[in-house]
Structures are given as structure tokens and as C-alpha cells.
CSV table of C-alpha atoms in Angstrom, one decimal:
chain,number,residue,atom,x,y,z
A,13,VAL,CA,329.5,131.1,281.4
A,14,PRO,CA,330.1,127.3,280.3
A,15,ALA,CA,327.8,126.1,277.5
A,16,GLY,CA,324.9,124.0,278.5
A,17,VAL,CA,323.9,125.7,281.7
A,18,ALA,CA,320.6,124.7,283.0
A,19,ALA,CA,317.5,126.7,281.8
A,20,PRO,CA,315.2,128.2,284.4
A,21,ALA,CA,312.6,125.8,285.7
A,22,ASP,CA,309.0,127.1,286.0
A,23,CYS,CA,308.8,129.1,289.2
A,24,ALA,CA,305.9,131.1,290.6
A,25,GLN,CA,306.3,134.8,291.0
A,26,SER,CA,306.0,134.4,294.7
A,27,ASP,CA,308.9,132.1,295.0
A,28,PHE,CA,311.3,134.9,294.1
A,29,SER,CA,311.0,138.3,295.7
A,30,ILE,CA,312.7,141.1,297.4
A,31,HIS,CA,311.2,142.8,300.3
A,32,ARG,CA,312.5,145.8,302.3
A,33,TYR,CA,311.7,146.5,305.9
A,34,CYS,CA,312.5,149.8,307.4
A,35,ASP,CA,313.4,151.0,310.9
A,36,GLY,CA,311.5,154.2,311.3
A,37,LEU,CA,308.5,155.9,309.9
A,38,SER,CA,309.2,155.6,306.1
A,39,PHE,CA,311.7,154.0,303.6
A,40,LEU,CA,313.6,157.2,302.7
A,41,SER,CA,313.9,158.4,306.3
A,42,SER,CA,315.2,155.1,307.7
A,43,MET,CA,318.6,154.8,309.2
A,44,SER,CA,318.8,151.1,308.2
A,45,ARG,CA,316.8,148.5,306.2
A,46,GLU,CA,316.7,144.9,305.4
A,47,ALA,CA,316.3,143.2,301.9
A,48,LYS,CA,315.1,139.6,301.8
A,49,PHE,CA,315.9,137.3,298.9
A,50,GLU,CA,313.8,134.2,298.5
A,51,HIS,CA,314.0,131.5,295.7
A,52,ARG,CA,313.5,127.8,295.8
A,53,ASP,CA,315.2,126.6,298.8
A,54,VAL,CA,317.3,129.8,299.5
A,55,CYS,CA,316.1,132.3,301.8
A,56,LEU,CA,318.6,135.1,302.9
A,57,ARG,CA,318.4,138.6,304.6
A,58,PHE,CA,320.6,141.5,303.8
A,59,LEU,CA,321.1,144.6,305.8
A,60,GLU,CA,321.5,147.9,303.8
A,61,ARG,CA,322.8,151.2,305.0
A,62,GLU,CA,321.3,154.7,304.4
A,63,THR,CA,322.1,156.2,301.3
A,64,ASP,CA,322.6,160.0,301.1
A,65,TYR,CA,322.3,160.8,297.6
A,66,ALA,CA,323.2,164.4,298.2
A,67,ASN,CA,326.8,163.4,298.9
A,68,VAL,CA,327.9,163.1,295.2
A,69,ASP,CA,331.5,162.8,296.1
A,70,GLU,CA,331.2,159.4,297.7
A,71,ASP,CA,330.5,156.1,295.9
A,72,MET,CA,327.6,154.5,297.9
A,73,THR,CA,326.5,151.8,295.5
A,74,ASP,CA,327.8,149.1,298.0
A,75,ARG,CA,325.2,150.1,300.6
A,76,GLN,CA,322.0,148.5,298.9
A,77,VAL,CA,320.8,145.7,297.1
A,78,TRP,CA,320.2,146.4,293.3
A,79,PRO,CA,317.7,144.9,290.9
A,80,THR,CA,320.4,143.1,288.9
A,81,ALA,CA,321.5,141.4,291.9
A,82,MET,CA,318.1,139.6,292.4
A,83,ALA,CA,317.9,138.4,288.7
A,84,PHE,CA,321.6,137.2,289.1
A,85,GLY,CA,320.7,135.5,292.3
A,86,ARG,CA,317.9,133.6,290.9
A,87,TYR,CA,320.3,132.6,288.0
A,88,LEU,CA,322.9,131.3,290.5
A,89,CYS,CA,320.2,129.3,292.3
A,90,GLU,CA,319.0,127.6,289.0
A,91,ASN,CA,322.5,126.9,287.9
A,92,ARG,CA,324.2,125.9,291.2
A,93,GLN,CA,326.3,123.3,289.4
A,94,LEU,CA,328.6,126.3,288.6
A,95,LEU,CA,329.3,126.7,292.1
A,96,ALA,CA,328.9,123.4,294.1
A,97,GLY,CA,332.1,122.3,295.8
A,98,ARG,CA,334.2,125.2,294.4
A,99,GLY,CA,336.1,128.1,295.8
A,100,VAL,CA,334.4,131.4,295.0
A,101,VAL,CA,335.2,135.0,294.9
A,102,ASP,CA,332.6,137.7,294.8
A,103,LEU,CA,334.3,140.9,293.4
A,104,GLY,CA,332.6,144.3,294.4
A,105,SER,CA,330.3,142.2,296.7
A,106,GLY,CA,328.7,145.2,298.4
A,107,THR,CA,325.9,143.7,300.6
A,108,GLY,CA,327.2,140.2,299.7
A,109,VAL,CA,324.2,139.0,297.8
A,110,ALA,CA,325.9,136.9,295.0
A,111,GLY,CA,328.5,135.4,297.4
A,112,LEU,CA,326.2,134.6,300.0
A,113,ILE,CA,323.9,132.8,297.5
A,114,ALA,CA,326.9,131.0,296.3
A,115,ALA,CA,327.6,129.8,299.9
A,116,LYS,CA,323.9,128.6,300.3
A,117,VAL,CA,323.8,126.7,297.2
A,118,GLY,CA,326.9,124.5,297.8
A,119,ALA,CA,330.2,126.5,297.4
A,120,ARG,CA,333.0,125.2,299.3
A,121,LYS,CA,334.4,128.5,300.5
A,122,VAL,CA,333.3,132.0,299.4
A,123,PHE,CA,335.2,135.2,299.6
A,124,LEU,CA,333.2,138.4,299.8
A,125,THR,CA,335.3,141.1,298.5
A,126,ASP,CA,335.3,145.0,298.2
A,127,LEU,CA,336.9,148.2,299.3
A,128,PRO,CA,337.7,148.3,303.1
A,129,LYS,CA,334.6,150.6,303.8
A,130,ALA,CA,332.3,147.7,302.7
A,131,VAL,CA,333.8,145.0,304.7
A,132,ASP,CA,331.8,145.6,307.9
A,133,LEU,CA,328.5,145.4,306.1
A,134,MET,CA,329.5,142.3,304.2
A,135,ALA,CA,330.6,140.7,307.4
A,136,ARG,CA,327.5,141.5,309.1
A,137,ASN,CA,325.5,139.9,306.4
A,138,VAL,CA,327.4,136.9,306.7
A,139,GLU,CA,326.8,136.7,310.4
A,140,LEU,CA,323.1,137.5,309.9
A,141,ASN,CA,322.8,134.4,307.5
A,142,ASP,CA,324.8,132.1,309.7
A,143,GLU,CA,327.3,131.5,306.8
A,144,GLY,CA,330.5,132.0,308.8
A,145,ALA,CA,331.9,128.5,308.3
A,146,THR,CA,331.7,129.0,304.4
A,147,ALA,CA,331.8,132.8,303.8
A,148,VAL,CA,334.4,135.3,304.7
A,149,ALA,CA,334.4,139.1,304.2
A,150,VAL,CA,337.7,140.6,303.0
A,151,PRO,CA,339.0,143.7,301.4
A,152,LEU,CA,340.2,143.5,297.8
A,153,ALA,CA,341.2,146.5,295.6
A,154,TRP,CA,340.9,145.8,291.9
A,155,GLY,CA,344.6,145.7,290.6
A,156,ASP,CA,346.1,144.6,293.9
A,157,LYS,CA,347.9,141.5,292.6
A,158,SER,CA,349.4,140.6,295.9
A,159,ALA,CA,345.9,140.4,297.6
A,160,ALA,CA,344.5,138.6,294.6
A,161,GLU,CA,347.1,135.9,294.8
A,162,ASP,CA,346.6,135.6,298.5
A,163,ILE,CA,342.9,134.8,297.9
A,164,SER,CA,343.6,132.6,294.8
A,165,SER,CA,345.7,130.4,297.0
A,166,ASN,CA,342.6,129.0,298.6
A,167,ASP,CA,341.8,127.0,295.4
A,168,VAL,CA,339.6,129.6,293.7
A,169,SER,CA,338.0,128.4,290.6
A,170,VAL,CA,334.9,130.7,290.2
A,171,VAL,CA,334.7,134.5,290.2
A,172,LEU,CA,331.3,136.3,290.4
A,173,GLY,CA,330.7,140.1,289.5
A,174,CYS,CA,327.2,141.6,289.8
A,175,ASP,CA,326.6,145.1,288.3
A,176,ILE,CA,330.2,145.9,288.8
A,177,VAL,CA,331.1,147.1,285.1
A,178,TYR,CA,329.8,150.6,284.6
A,179,GLN,CA,331.4,153.7,283.2
A,180,HIS,CA,334.7,153.1,284.8
A,181,PRO,CA,337.8,154.9,283.5
A,182,GLU,CA,339.9,152.5,281.2
A,183,THR,CA,342.5,152.0,284.1
A,184,VAL,CA,339.9,150.7,286.4
A,185,ASN,CA,338.4,148.4,283.9
A,186,ILE,CA,341.8,146.9,283.0
A,187,ALA,CA,342.5,146.5,286.8
A,188,LEU,CA,339.3,144.6,287.2
A,189,ALA,CA,340.0,142.3,284.5
A,190,ASP,CA,343.6,141.8,285.6
A,191,THR,CA,342.2,140.9,289.1
A,192,VAL,CA,339.9,138.2,287.6
A,193,PHE,CA,343.0,136.9,285.8
A,194,GLU,CA,345.0,136.7,288.9
A,195,LEU,CA,342.2,135.1,290.8
A,196,LEU,CA,341.9,132.4,288.3
A,197,ARG,CA,345.5,131.9,287.1
A,198,GLN,CA,345.9,128.6,289.0
A,199,ALA,CA,342.6,127.3,288.0
A,200,PRO,CA,342.5,125.1,284.8
A,201,ALA,CA,338.8,125.0,284.8
A,202,GLY,CA,338.3,128.6,286.1
A,203,VAL,CA,335.1,130.6,285.1
A,204,GLY,CA,334.1,134.1,285.7
A,205,VAL,CA,330.4,134.6,285.8
A,206,PHE,CA,329.3,138.4,285.5
A,207,ALA,CA,325.9,139.9,285.6
A,208,TYR,CA,325.9,143.2,283.5
A,209,GLN,CA,323.5,145.8,282.7
A,210,PRO,CA,324.5,148.5,280.3
A,211,ARG,CA,323.4,152.0,281.2
A,212,ASP,CA,323.2,155.5,279.6
A,213,GLY,CA,325.3,154.6,276.5
A,214,SER,CA,328.0,153.0,278.7
A,215,GLU,CA,328.7,150.2,276.3
A,216,PHE,CA,331.9,151.8,274.8
A,217,MET,CA,333.5,152.4,278.2
A,218,ASP,CA,332.5,149.2,279.5
A,219,GLY,CA,333.7,147.3,276.4
A,220,VAL,CA,337.2,148.0,277.7
A,221,PHE,CA,336.7,145.4,280.4
A,222,PHE,CA,335.4,142.7,278.1
A,223,ASP,CA,338.1,143.4,275.5
A,224,ARG,CA,340.7,143.0,278.1
A,225,MET,CA,339.2,139.8,279.2
A,226,THR,CA,339.4,138.4,275.8
A,227,ALA,CA,342.9,139.6,275.3
A,228,LEU,CA,343.9,137.8,278.6
A,229,GLY,CA,342.6,134.5,277.1
A,230,PHE,CA,339.1,134.2,278.3
A,231,ARG,CA,336.4,132.9,276.1
A,232,THR,CA,333.3,135.0,276.6
A,233,THR,CA,329.7,134.1,275.9
A,234,LYS,CA,326.4,136.3,276.6
A,235,GLU,CA,322.9,135.3,277.5
A,236,PRO,CA,320.1,137.4,278.8
A,237,LEU,CA,319.0,137.5,282.4
A,238,SER,CA,315.5,138.1,281.4
A,239,PRO,CA,314.2,134.5,282.1
A,240,TRP,CA,315.5,134.9,285.7
A,241,ASP,CA,314.3,138.4,286.1
A,242,ASP,CA,311.6,139.4,288.4
A,243,VAL,CA,310.4,142.1,286.0
A,244,TRP,CA,310.2,144.6,288.7
A,245,ASP,CA,311.7,147.6,286.6
A,246,ASP,CA,311.8,148.6,283.1
A,247,ALA,CA,315.4,147.4,282.6
A,248,CYS,CA,314.7,143.7,282.7
A,249,GLU,CA,315.3,143.1,279.0
A,250,THR,CA,318.9,144.7,279.1
A,251,ARG,CA,320.5,142.6,281.7
A,252,PHE,CA,322.9,139.9,280.9
A,253,VAL,CA,325.1,137.2,282.1
């Protein structure tokens, strides 16, 4: 993150919130639900999919809005100069929170990217928020150099990643860092902005990603997300950007 980003302005607790609305009798039994992000002049809705936690063989983290995304979204709203007029890629976008907030605060073009199974949900949320002129949902597997080059040809200069570094094998962490490098290779003023929350002693495994970014020539800085956090769970003091 470039030095000198704006400090968060005073904001009433009610200005920033996430509400979930359920179809059906209860949150847990609903087949679909909707999350709502509100901060300052930004109001967005996000469809979420039912999550079957009994199915441990499938990664379902792309189906719902996570707490770190809310804090990161507020951070982006307060530091929109990082995004205004720029081509942006949201890696591991899931429901599309970070990317759609980027679109709403002035990004020129936004690519919401994730594995193919997540593209439909991202596209539905683009449509739901009427951001089709600015945002597009496309598949991108980390390590796919050709796909990253195709996207970067659209004058991309900002890469976002929210809560996507978490206990990956070394090969995945390296593939993620290399994808960021490919996306920003042609951008002399390129920047990657990542929201990160270490969990369960994962710092050692996650460090592979950050070490790889340094080896690729990126200058890294860290600041807490707590000033932008809604403090709605007990992890707010451990989130960083």
C-alpha cells in the first residue's frame, strides 16, 4: 500500500454494516441469502449461496461474504484514490465484494476473478448492482500465465486480494504471487492491496506468499485494518492490509 493513504474519517457505526436476509424460515436452512454493504455513499448487495459444511471435500469459501471483506471494503471506500480511474483485478473474488466496491468508487474497469465454479455468482452480483459497464466476472486460476497476461493487457494497475492467503501449500502461494506479478508486469505504478488475517498459527505457511512477493521485487508495507473494522467479531485486531 503506498505511503500516505488517507486515515479513516469519523464515521458513525450505523454507516457501515452487513445485514443478511434469508429466504426460508431460518438463516441456516435458507437456500440463498443476501448480504448488504453500506458505507458513506456506497451501498451494494451480494447474493450468497448455501454452504454445506458437511461437505469437507469442497472449498466453499467463495459462497459467502466474510468479515475481513467488510473491513477491507470500508478501507477501500476511505482510500478510493488508490482505485480511481485505474484498471483493477480482484483475485479470489468469491462474491465480488472488493471488486464491486472498487467499481463503485471510481475504478475505470474491474475484473472479478476466481475459479470457474464461482464465476456465475460473481456475474449475478455484478448484475444485481448494475455495474455491468465497469465490472466483469472472468475465470482465473492462479499460475495461469496466459490468462493473467490477457487480463493485464487491459491496462491493469491495481490488484486486490481479500482474505485469500490462508494455509495454502507452497506451490499455491508461489502461483498466487506469480499471478500478481504477471498482472502488474506492464504497470510501472502498479500496486497490490491485500487484506490479510492470520489464523490458527498459519503465519509460517502464509509467509511463503509474502516472501515470494518480496523476491519478485515488490515493496511491502503493513498496517492494521482495525480502524476500518466494524468490530463484529473477536478477530478485528489481527486483520491487516
